[in-house]
């Protein structure tokens, strides 16, 4: 199924009035932003012969849009699809200070919480309503900083400096699936546990200030919710992933006026966002029919990690955030242009469903038990089976009722059949000859039934043998997988998924 990327725009409220250098713009039908270009400014990237530029979006959120409004519009359809078994990604893109973290995580108060905490509440509320499935939810949270990825949910990181953290290692299997080492995955049973993990990750997240924004974060963050859903009515299950991504600021180095170590960081950020742009351009070209086999995902860690979100099996949504001040117009236009390219992309998505091996094995074992019992019963002797007993008793009840006109052999056979099937209580026989015919018909029917019974038992025995073979094969396979899993680094990570001790309680009644 094709899934077009959805691109939303959110404008950060400005402290300045229109006359104080605010960006001049119009929003049309909540879908189009028209930026009126200031005449007096000479921008290298702007065509000065034009006085306005139009940009189209799935929805434009103006400066007054609340966190709840943004969440309901952007996220609910995406999470519903995630809960149905589809992968999904929501990423925020924009210059430093334009509101990415505000949109994704939120601000200090519970009312101002962002998409991630609201997503957690929504997921747990929804799964309570979906009785057909049993769910397991896992959370991981990582940060990409200077082209290295780190686990934000590793308790040790609370006490150790970044230089001593283990880097997350990536490796690819034969099917080009990316696996991660040194990333803890935490099973999460309720909203509060999820929020505690988010708060802990945000707490651990490295923050250092640039001259541009005191709380600027120079890392990309990926909060991932993995959902395992077991269908209780069939033998299927699914695993879907939801990535909630807060990218680092997209501004150019000259703008952030950084030096030394910060300059180095800015270069990495710029580079990874340039690579992200290159991936988007390559995907765009391929969509427009260009012969582009190679998409440069591997150029950066972020694009490698988000490979599936950008050009694979994933429903992807981007939230572009811009400041509404003229000082930042160059960066805003760059974000707006980037978002238009992203909006042209589409992914091919499919439900990540597979057969639930455990449920199949369980069913086969139960069926096997029933079959063994039946077979044993048959082997103890045909005369003792329930159907034989029934036929014997029916024979004893066969008595002629009265004399009269002889009926045909066909009619007698039909009547005997009806009688044996307990559709009529008695056989109305009118002569000795008819009685004999009745006995003949009964003998024939009895023999046919016995033949059918033998055939069925032969079929059952064959089926039983086949199931036995499948079971043995499946058991061999799962013990092989178990061995493989036990020796893999992820298994080690899974085993170490105790919840961190830090707890952050959400405020009541808010
Ligand atoms: N829509 C908004 N409404 C109210 N305040 C906002 C909004 N967007 C951002 N802010 C405020 O602006 C400041 C900067 O926002 P934020 O930290 O989210 O920017 P950012 O894009 O994540 O920056 P960085 O790239 O440094 O992570 C914060 O104090 C935030 O609370």
mmCIF file of C-alpha atoms in Angstrom, residues 327-458:
data_model
loop_
_atom_site.group_PDB
_atom_site.id
_atom_site.type_symbol
_atom_site.label_atom_id
_atom_site.label_comp_id
_atom_site.label_asym_id
_atom_site.label_seq_id
_atom_site.Cartn_x
_atom_site.Cartn_y
_atom_site.Cartn_z
ATOM 1 C CA UNK A 327 15.833 37.546 11.589
ATOM 2 C CA UNK A 328 15.369 33.856 10.937
ATOM 3 C CA UNK A 329 13.717 34.081 7.527
ATOM 4 C CA UNK A 330 16.620 32.525 5.656
ATOM 5 C CA UNK A 331 16.536 29.449 7.888
ATOM 6 C CA UNK A 332 12.752 29.343 7.791
ATOM 7 C CA UNK A 333 12.762 29.381 3.991
ATOM 8 C CA UNK A 334 15.365 26.637 3.962
ATOM 9 C CA UNK A 335 13.118 24.526 6.274
ATOM 10 C CA UNK A 336 10.084 25.294 4.099
ATOM 11 C CA UNK A 337 11.888 24.261 0.902
ATOM 12 C CA UNK A 338 13.146 21.070 2.516
ATOM 13 C CA UNK A 339 9.637 20.225 3.692
ATOM 14 C CA UNK A 340 8.258 20.580 0.146
ATOM 15 C CA UNK A 341 10.729 17.966 -1.106
ATOM 16 C CA UNK A 342 9.834 15.629 1.756
ATOM 17 C CA UNK A 343 6.142 16.078 1.005
ATOM 18 C CA UNK A 344 6.579 14.585 -2.447
ATOM 19 C CA UNK A 345 7.849 11.256 -1.154
ATOM 20 C CA UNK A 346 5.876 8.114 -0.606
ATOM 21 C CA UNK A 347 6.652 4.791 1.010
ATOM 22 C CA UNK A 348 5.306 1.355 0.346
ATOM 23 C CA UNK A 349 3.853 0.149 3.626
ATOM 24 C CA UNK A 350 2.645 -3.267 4.718
ATOM 25 C CA UNK A 351 1.357 -4.754 7.922
ATOM 26 C CA UNK A 352 4.165 -6.546 9.760
ATOM 27 C CA UNK A 353 2.153 -9.681 10.398
ATOM 28 C CA UNK A 354 3.491 -13.164 10.786
ATOM 29 C CA UNK A 355 2.317 -16.531 12.040
ATOM 30 C CA UNK A 356 2.541 -16.808 15.790
ATOM 31 C CA UNK A 357 4.721 -19.917 16.051
ATOM 32 C CA UNK A 358 3.934 -20.503 19.697
ATOM 33 C CA UNK A 359 0.178 -20.434 19.087
ATOM 34 C CA UNK A 360 0.506 -22.897 16.180
ATOM 35 C CA UNK A 361 2.583 -25.320 18.221
ATOM 36 C CA UNK A 362 0.060 -25.081 21.077
ATOM 37 C CA UNK A 363 -2.855 -25.807 18.754
ATOM 38 C CA UNK A 364 -1.076 -28.701 17.063
ATOM 39 C CA UNK A 365 -0.273 -30.236 20.405
ATOM 40 C CA UNK A 366 -3.926 -30.014 21.508
ATOM 41 C CA UNK A 367 -5.144 -31.479 18.222
ATOM 42 C CA UNK A 368 -2.622 -34.237 18.534
ATOM 43 C CA UNK A 369 -3.932 -35.138 21.983
ATOM 44 C CA UNK A 370 -7.528 -35.366 20.699
ATOM 45 C CA UNK A 371 -6.448 -37.509 17.769
ATOM 46 C CA UNK A 372 -4.437 -39.841 19.952
ATOM 47 C CA UNK A 373 -7.464 -40.345 22.212
ATOM 48 C CA UNK A 374 -9.699 -41.158 19.224
ATOM 49 C CA UNK A 375 -7.188 -43.521 17.773
ATOM 50 C CA UNK A 376 -6.780 -45.325 21.093
ATOM 51 C CA UNK A 377 -10.555 -45.675 21.332
ATOM 52 C CA UNK A 378 -10.695 -47.197 17.867
ATOM 53 C CA UNK A 379 -7.819 -49.528 18.616
ATOM 54 C CA UNK A 380 -9.616 -50.789 21.742
ATOM 55 C CA UNK A 381 -12.189 -52.269 19.355
ATOM 56 C CA UNK A 382 -14.844 -50.974 16.925
ATOM 57 C CA UNK A 383 -17.721 -52.512 19.001
ATOM 58 C CA UNK A 384 -16.978 -50.278 21.953
ATOM 59 C CA UNK A 385 -17.014 -47.013 20.003
ATOM 60 C CA UNK A 386 -19.953 -44.684 20.496
ATOM 61 C CA UNK A 387 -21.187 -44.952 16.892
ATOM 62 C CA UNK A 388 -21.281 -48.752 17.047
ATOM 63 C CA UNK A 389 -23.224 -48.707 20.279
ATOM 64 C CA UNK A 390 -25.728 -46.365 18.724
ATOM 65 C CA UNK A 391 -26.202 -48.607 15.688
ATOM 66 C CA UNK A 392 -26.708 -51.679 17.935
ATOM 67 C CA UNK A 393 -29.363 -49.967 19.997
ATOM 68 C CA UNK A 394 -31.081 -48.730 16.891
ATOM 69 C CA UNK A 395 -31.202 -52.339 15.576
ATOM 70 C CA UNK A 396 -32.936 -53.480 18.792
ATOM 71 C CA UNK A 397 -35.578 -50.793 18.365
ATOM 72 C CA UNK A 398 -36.425 -51.880 14.815
ATOM 73 C CA UNK A 399 -39.931 -53.372 14.973
ATOM 74 C CA UNK A 400 -42.588 -53.710 12.215
ATOM 75 C CA UNK A 401 -45.671 -51.574 12.942
ATOM 76 C CA UNK A 402 -48.466 -52.841 10.671
ATOM 77 C CA UNK A 403 -49.317 -54.773 7.479
ATOM 78 C CA UNK A 404 -50.275 -52.998 4.225
ATOM 79 C CA UNK A 405 -49.166 -52.244 0.646
ATOM 80 C CA UNK A 406 -45.511 -53.133 -0.055
ATOM 81 C CA UNK A 407 -43.161 -50.173 -0.473
ATOM 82 C CA UNK A 408 -40.178 -49.962 -2.862
ATOM 83 C CA UNK A 409 -36.569 -50.844 -1.885
ATOM 84 C CA UNK A 410 -35.572 -47.171 -2.433
ATOM 85 C CA UNK A 411 -38.275 -45.933 -0.044
ATOM 86 C CA UNK A 412 -37.211 -48.525 2.532
ATOM 87 C CA UNK A 413 -33.582 -47.409 2.287
ATOM 88 C CA UNK A 414 -34.596 -43.772 2.752
ATOM 89 C CA UNK A 415 -36.798 -44.643 5.750
ATOM 90 C CA UNK A 416 -34.049 -46.718 7.371
ATOM 91 C CA UNK A 417 -31.635 -43.847 6.903
ATOM 92 C CA UNK A 418 -34.111 -41.391 8.456
ATOM 93 C CA UNK A 419 -34.661 -43.802 11.319
ATOM 94 C CA UNK A 420 -30.956 -44.287 11.958
ATOM 95 C CA UNK A 421 -30.433 -40.563 11.865
ATOM 96 C CA UNK A 422 -33.176 -40.295 14.509
ATOM 97 C CA UNK A 423 -35.347 -38.193 12.207
ATOM 98 C CA UNK A 424 -38.311 -40.618 12.684
ATOM 99 C CA UNK A 425 -38.999 -42.503 15.937
ATOM 100 C CA UNK A 426 -40.086 -45.863 14.386
ATOM 101 C CA UNK A 427 -40.099 -47.847 11.191
ATOM 102 C CA UNK A 428 -43.590 -48.564 9.887
ATOM 103 C CA UNK A 429 -43.166 -52.044 8.275
ATOM 104 C CA UNK A 430 -46.129 -53.726 6.684
ATOM 105 C CA UNK A 431 -44.880 -57.247 5.760
ATOM 106 C CA UNK A 432 -42.184 -59.857 6.481
ATOM 107 C CA UNK A 433 -40.689 -59.035 3.103
ATOM 108 C CA UNK A 434 -40.428 -55.366 4.065
ATOM 109 C CA UNK A 435 -38.874 -56.330 7.384
ATOM 110 C CA UNK A 436 -36.233 -58.351 5.545
ATOM 111 C CA UNK A 437 -35.631 -55.430 3.194
ATOM 112 C CA UNK A 438 -35.276 -53.171 6.215
ATOM 113 C CA UNK A 439 -32.639 -55.448 7.698
ATOM 114 C CA UNK A 440 -30.826 -55.572 4.344
ATOM 115 C CA UNK A 441 -30.869 -51.756 4.119
ATOM 116 C CA UNK A 442 -29.672 -51.513 7.663
ATOM 117 C CA UNK A 443 -26.817 -53.955 7.034
ATOM 118 C CA UNK A 444 -25.749 -51.950 3.946
ATOM 119 C CA UNK A 445 -25.892 -48.703 5.842
ATOM 120 C CA UNK A 446 -24.000 -50.172 8.766
ATOM 121 C CA UNK A 447 -21.252 -51.458 6.446
ATOM 122 C CA UNK A 448 -21.013 -48.075 4.673
ATOM 123 C CA UNK A 449 -20.729 -46.271 7.971
ATOM 124 C CA UNK A 450 -18.048 -48.598 9.213
ATOM 125 C CA UNK A 451 -16.139 -48.120 5.966
ATOM 126 C CA UNK A 452 -16.393 -44.337 6.349
ATOM 127 C CA UNK A 453 -15.225 -44.625 9.914
ATOM 128 C CA UNK A 454 -12.194 -46.693 8.932
ATOM 129 C CA UNK A 455 -11.372 -44.192 6.140
ATOM 130 C CA UNK A 456 -11.632 -41.304 8.584
ATOM 131 C CA UNK A 457 -9.380 -43.026 11.062
ATOM 132 C CA UNK A 458 -6.808 -43.741 8.384
#
